[in-house]
Every structure is written in structure tokens, then in C-alpha cells.
Amino acid sequence: MFFDGFELDRIDVGEVTLRVRHGGSGPPVLLLHGHPRTHATWHKVAPRLAERFSVVCPDLRGYGESSKPPTDAEHAPYSKRAMARDVVGLMRGLGHTEFAVAGHDRGALVAFRTAMDHPSAVTGLVAMDGLPVVEHLERCDARFAAAWWHWWFFAQTDKPAERVINADPDAWYTATDEHMAPEAWADYQNAIHDPETVRGMLEDYRAGVGIDRRHDEEDRSAGRRVRCPTLVLWSAKDDLEDLYGDPVRIWRAWADDVRGHAIDSGHHMAEEAPAAVADAIAGFLGGAAGPEGVFEPFPDR
């Protein structure tokens, strides 16, 4: 069943209201989706983790059915700092003052910012298919621009990308339902066909090349680092490693305790390789050790 045993809520976190699914019991772990997904991207991973953890899966602000506030000249309402405040407020509202956070793609940027801005709250960081945004931007070359040109298309405002995307969302967002349950596919379709959601998702990128970069630069200049243990995962069939080499090496400039490995998957690893993702997160967080202290994978389903 789709998110079997999970509750679906809308929770006011102060600045915005987040749609969220939560369930399970045990140490809390927050799962943050990427673009253009919603919390439903975790529909195969979250129930596995819920056997050993309290799992929380929100739609980020601007995405899915969460709030899409007005923006400003700096796109600060869509900064990762604002999103980090949201998710910390969400977790506190659910009774979790300390928690681990795992984020994929754009969600990895939010997870990183949460660990940086709220170190007393975050016990573990899992960054999936992502680096601190300043690391992406400082490594931008012709290969990056050719592969990830959509960053610049989304980020510019003189000729907003919304007009192009909203004219034919299915032509722009070319995902298929091959790895999604019908409910997850329907949620994705609702998101990409909602012009306000498209606007919110693009505001995320506009913040990314400006205010988010500045926040990273300020942290680096001040010597601030991620204090909690960090796991880096990347998709073996995507291009993160091809573009940058070993992502673990890059992350070690930002955190003291870093480990990581590739997942045999395309970019949307939570949908394509859910068992491997759940095993990696659980093993890292210590929730899957057997009586001898040896990691035990989740059973196949």
C-alpha cells in the first residue's frame, strides 16, 4: 500500500504550511525530496525505514501542496535557509528536537543548510546527488553548463522559464511512471501541471545561484562546518561523479566525519533503488544492526 501506516497532515510552521506524511517509530529521520518531485518520491523508502525509525516526509515550500509564498528581489523566501527553518519547525511540531536529515538533489541543499544553521538539532546528514551549491557553481565549466544548463534557464528572470514550461509541462518534464506507484505518479503530475508550483520550484533555483551561494561563502569564510556525521550517496548512472570526481573528497571540505558510496541507480534513486537507499540510510544511522552489531539489510519486498 502507498505509505502504509503513515499519516498525511498539513502543518503550519510559521512562515508557511507544509504538507507532510509521517509514520513509524524509533529515532526520527527527515526525508527531503528534490526537483521536480514531492514527498511522494520516498514512497518505497519511507515504509522500509518506518520499521526502525520515525520517518517524516514533507513537501518543501514551493513544491507539491506546500505553501508558495511571494518572492522578493533576492528570492530569499525560497532560500535553503528559509526551507531549513521550515523543516526544523516541522520536526519540533511533531515532537522531534533532534533528528537526522536525508535530502536528494535540491533536498540535499536543504539538508546541508539545516545541518549548518541548526547544528544542535541535526544528529546525522545524508546528502544524495548533491554538493553545497557553491561547490557546484565554482566548478562550473563547459561540461557542467552543457549537462546542467537548466540551472541558468530556471534562474534568470528577464525571460521567465515558467512561460515555456507551463505551455507543455509533459514535454518539459519527461519522467515516466516506470518506477512510481500510481499515487506517486498522480502526485507528480499534479505538481508539474500547477503553474504556482512551477513558479515555486523555479524560485528555488533562483535562490540557488544567488543568496544560497552567499550563505555558503559566508560559512566557509567563517570556518563553519557540519558537526554531525555525514553520508554522501550518488547515483552511479548519473553524472555527479563524472563531473566532479569523488564527491566524498569535496564534502570533506565541509564536514569532519564523511563517508559515502555510489548507488546502482539513475538519478531518482529513491524510486529506482529503494532497498539500497533504505539500507544505506539505516546502516549509517545505526538503526539496522543485528544482535551481533552487524548491519542487517532490510528484507526484500
CSV table of N, CA and C in Angstrom, one decimal, residues 19-87:
chain,number,residue,atom,x,y,z
A,19,ARG,N,2.8,20.4,3.6
A,19,ARG,CA,2.1,19.1,3.5
A,19,ARG,C,3.1,18.0,3.9
A,20,VAL,N,2.8,17.1,4.8
A,20,VAL,CA,3.7,16.1,5.3
A,20,VAL,C,3.1,14.8,5.5
A,21,ARG,N,3.8,13.7,5.3
A,21,ARG,CA,3.5,12.3,5.7
A,21,ARG,C,4.5,11.9,6.8
A,22,HIS,N,4.0,11.3,7.8
A,22,HIS,CA,4.9,10.8,8.9
A,22,HIS,C,4.3,9.5,9.5
A,23,GLY,N,5.3,8.7,9.9
A,23,GLY,CA,4.9,7.4,10.4
A,23,GLY,C,6.1,6.6,11.0
A,24,GLY,N,5.8,5.5,11.5
A,24,GLY,CA,6.9,4.7,12.1
A,24,GLY,C,7.2,5.0,13.5
A,25,SER,N,8.2,4.4,14.1
A,25,SER,CA,8.6,4.7,15.4
A,25,SER,C,10.1,4.4,15.6
A,26,GLY,N,10.7,5.1,16.5
A,26,GLY,CA,12.2,5.0,16.7
A,26,GLY,C,12.8,6.3,16.5
A,27,PRO,N,14.2,6.4,16.3
A,27,PRO,CA,14.8,7.7,16.1
A,27,PRO,C,14.3,8.4,14.9
A,28,PRO,N,14.1,9.7,15.0
A,28,PRO,CA,13.5,10.4,13.9
A,28,PRO,C,14.5,10.7,12.7
A,29,VAL,N,13.9,10.6,11.5
A,29,VAL,CA,14.7,10.9,10.3
A,29,VAL,C,13.8,11.6,9.4
A,30,LEU,N,14.3,12.7,8.8
A,30,LEU,CA,13.6,13.6,7.9
A,30,LEU,C,14.1,13.4,6.5
A,31,LEU,N,13.1,13.1,5.6
A,31,LEU,CA,13.5,12.8,4.2
A,31,LEU,C,13.0,14.0,3.3
A,32,LEU,N,14.0,14.6,2.5
A,32,LEU,CA,13.7,15.8,1.7
A,32,LEU,C,13.9,15.5,0.3
A,33,HIS,N,12.9,15.7,-0.5
A,33,HIS,CA,12.8,15.4,-1.9
A,33,HIS,C,13.6,16.4,-2.8
A,34,GLY,N,13.8,16.1,-4.0
A,34,GLY,CA,14.4,17.1,-5.0
A,34,GLY,C,13.4,17.6,-6.0
A,35,HIS,N,13.9,18.2,-7.1
A,35,HIS,CA,13.1,18.7,-8.2
A,35,HIS,C,13.0,17.7,-9.3
A,36,PRO,N,11.8,17.6,-9.9
A,36,PRO,CA,10.5,18.3,-9.6
A,36,PRO,C,9.6,17.4,-8.8
A,37,ARG,N,10.1,16.7,-7.9
A,37,ARG,CA,9.3,15.7,-7.1
A,37,ARG,C,8.6,16.3,-5.9
A,38,THR,N,7.9,15.5,-5.2
A,38,THR,CA,7.2,15.9,-4.0
A,38,THR,C,7.7,14.8,-2.9
A,39,HIS,N,7.1,14.9,-1.7
A,39,HIS,CA,7.4,13.9,-0.7
A,39,HIS,C,7.1,12.5,-1.2
A,40,ALA,N,6.3,12.3,-2.2
A,40,ALA,CA,5.9,11.0,-2.7
A,40,ALA,C,7.0,10.2,-3.3
A,41,THR,N,8.1,10.9,-3.7
A,41,THR,CA,9.3,10.2,-4.2
A,41,THR,C,9.8,9.2,-3.2
A,42,TRP,N,9.5,9.3,-1.9
A,42,TRP,CA,10.0,8.4,-0.9
A,42,TRP,C,9.1,7.3,-0.6
A,43,HIS,N,8.1,7.0,-1.5
A,43,HIS,CA,7.0,6.1,-1.2
A,43,HIS,C,7.5,4.6,-1.0
A,44,LYS,N,8.7,4.3,-1.6
A,44,LYS,CA,9.2,2.9,-1.4
A,44,LYS,C,10.2,2.9,-0.3
A,45,VAL,N,10.9,4.0,0.0
A,45,VAL,CA,11.9,4.0,1.0
A,45,VAL,C,11.3,4.3,2.4
A,46,ALA,N,10.4,5.2,2.5
A,46,ALA,CA,9.8,5.6,3.9
A,46,ALA,C,9.2,4.4,4.6
A,47,PRO,N,8.4,3.5,4.0
A,47,PRO,CA,7.8,2.4,4.8
A,47,PRO,C,8.9,1.4,5.3
A,48,ARG,N,10.0,1.3,4.5
A,48,ARG,CA,11.1,0.4,5.0
A,48,ARG,C,11.7,1.0,6.2
A,49,LEU,N,12.0,2.3,6.1
A,49,LEU,CA,12.7,2.9,7.3
A,49,LEU,C,11.8,3.0,8.5
A,50,ALA,N,10.4,3.1,8.2
A,50,ALA,CA,9.5,3.2,9.3
A,50,ALA,C,9.5,2.0,10.2
A,51,GLU,N,10.0,0.9,9.8
A,51,GLU,CA,10.1,-0.3,10.6
A,51,GLU,C,11.1,-0.1,11.8
A,52,ARG,N,12.0,0.9,11.7
A,52,ARG,CA,13.0,1.2,12.7
A,52,ARG,C,13.2,2.6,13.1
A,53,PHE,N,12.5,3.5,12.3
A,53,PHE,CA,12.6,5.0,12.6
A,53,PHE,C,11.3,5.6,12.5
A,54,SER,N,11.2,6.8,13.2
A,54,SER,CA,10.1,7.7,13.0
A,54,SER,C,10.4,8.6,11.7
A,55,VAL,N,9.7,8.4,10.7
A,55,VAL,CA,10.0,9.0,9.4
A,55,VAL,C,9.1,10.1,9.0
A,56,VAL,N,9.6,11.2,8.6
A,56,VAL,CA,8.9,12.4,8.3
A,56,VAL,C,9.3,12.9,6.8
A,57,CYS,N,8.2,13.0,6.0
A,57,CYS,CA,8.4,13.3,4.6
A,57,CYS,C,7.6,14.5,4.2
A,58,PRO,N,8.1,15.7,4.2
A,58,PRO,CA,7.3,16.9,3.8
A,58,PRO,C,7.5,17.2,2.3
A,59,ASP,N,6.6,18.0,1.7
A,59,ASP,CA,6.8,18.8,0.5
A,59,ASP,C,7.5,20.1,1.0
A,60,LEU,N,8.7,20.4,0.4
A,60,LEU,CA,9.4,21.6,0.6
A,60,LEU,C,8.5,22.8,0.2
A,61,ARG,N,8.7,24.0,0.8
A,61,ARG,CA,8.0,25.1,0.4
A,61,ARG,C,8.2,25.4,-1.1
A,62,GLY,N,7.2,25.7,-1.8
A,62,GLY,CA,7.2,25.9,-3.2
A,62,GLY,C,6.9,24.7,-4.0
A,63,TYR,N,7.0,23.5,-3.4
A,63,TYR,CA,6.8,22.3,-4.1
A,63,TYR,C,5.5,21.6,-3.6
A,64,GLY,N,5.0,20.7,-4.5
A,64,GLY,CA,3.8,19.9,-4.1
A,64,GLY,C,2.7,20.7,-3.7
A,65,GLU,N,2.1,20.4,-2.5
A,65,GLU,CA,1.0,21.1,-2.0
A,65,GLU,C,1.4,21.9,-0.7
A,66,SER,N,2.7,22.2,-0.6
A,66,SER,CA,3.1,23.1,0.5
A,66,SER,C,2.9,24.6,0.0
A,67,SER,N,3.0,25.5,0.9
A,67,SER,CA,2.8,27.0,0.6
A,67,SER,C,3.8,27.4,-0.4
A,68,LYS,N,3.4,28.4,-1.2
A,68,LYS,CA,4.2,29.1,-2.2
A,68,LYS,C,4.2,30.6,-2.0
A,69,PRO,N,5.0,31.1,-1.0
A,69,PRO,CA,4.9,32.5,-0.7
A,69,PRO,C,5.4,33.4,-1.8
A,70,PRO,N,5.0,34.7,-1.7
A,70,PRO,CA,5.6,35.6,-2.7
A,70,PRO,C,7.1,35.7,-2.5
A,71,THR,N,7.8,36.1,-3.6
A,71,THR,CA,9.2,36.2,-3.5
A,71,THR,C,9.6,37.6,-3.3
A,72,ASP,N,10.9,37.9,-3.4
A,72,ASP,CA,11.5,39.2,-3.3
A,72,ASP,C,12.7,39.3,-4.3
A,73,ALA,N,13.4,40.4,-4.3
A,73,ALA,CA,14.4,40.7,-5.3
A,73,ALA,C,15.6,39.7,-5.1
A,74,GLU,N,15.8,39.2,-3.9
A,74,GLU,CA,16.9,38.2,-3.6
A,74,GLU,C,16.4,36.8,-3.7
A,75,HIS,N,15.1,36.6,-3.8
A,75,HIS,CA,14.5,35.3,-3.8
A,75,HIS,C,14.7,34.6,-2.4
A,76,ALA,N,14.9,35.4,-1.4
A,76,ALA,CA,15.1,34.9,0.0
A,76,ALA,C,14.0,34.0,0.5
A,77,PRO,N,12.7,34.2,0.2
A,77,PRO,CA,11.7,33.3,0.7
A,77,PRO,C,11.9,31.9,0.2
A,78,TYR,N,12.7,31.7,-0.9
A,78,TYR,CA,13.0,30.3,-1.4
A,78,TYR,C,14.4,29.9,-1.2
A,79,SER,N,15.1,30.6,-0.3
A,79,SER,CA,16.5,30.2,0.1
A,79,SER,C,16.4,28.9,0.9
A,80,LYS,N,17.6,28.2,0.8
A,80,LYS,CA,17.7,27.0,1.6
A,80,LYS,C,17.6,27.3,3.1
A,81,ARG,N,18.1,28.5,3.5
A,81,ARG,CA,18.0,28.9,4.9
A,81,ARG,C,16.5,29.0,5.3
A,82,ALA,N,15.6,29.5,4.5
A,82,ALA,CA,14.2,29.6,4.8
A,82,ALA,C,13.6,28.2,4.9
A,83,MET,N,14.0,27.3,3.9
A,83,MET,CA,13.5,26.0,3.9
A,83,MET,C,14.0,25.2,5.1
A,84,ALA,N,15.2,25.4,5.6
A,84,ALA,CA,15.7,24.8,6.8
A,84,ALA,C,14.9,25.2,8.0
A,85,ARG,N,14.6,26.5,8.1
A,85,ARG,CA,13.8,26.9,9.2
A,85,ARG,C,12.4,26.2,9.2
A,86,ASP,N,11.9,26.0,8.0
A,86,ASP,CA,10.6,25.3,7.9
A,86,ASP,C,10.7,23.9,8.5
A,87,VAL,N,11.7,23.2,8.1
A,87,VAL,CA,11.7,21.7,8.4
A,87,VAL,C,12.1,21.6,9.9
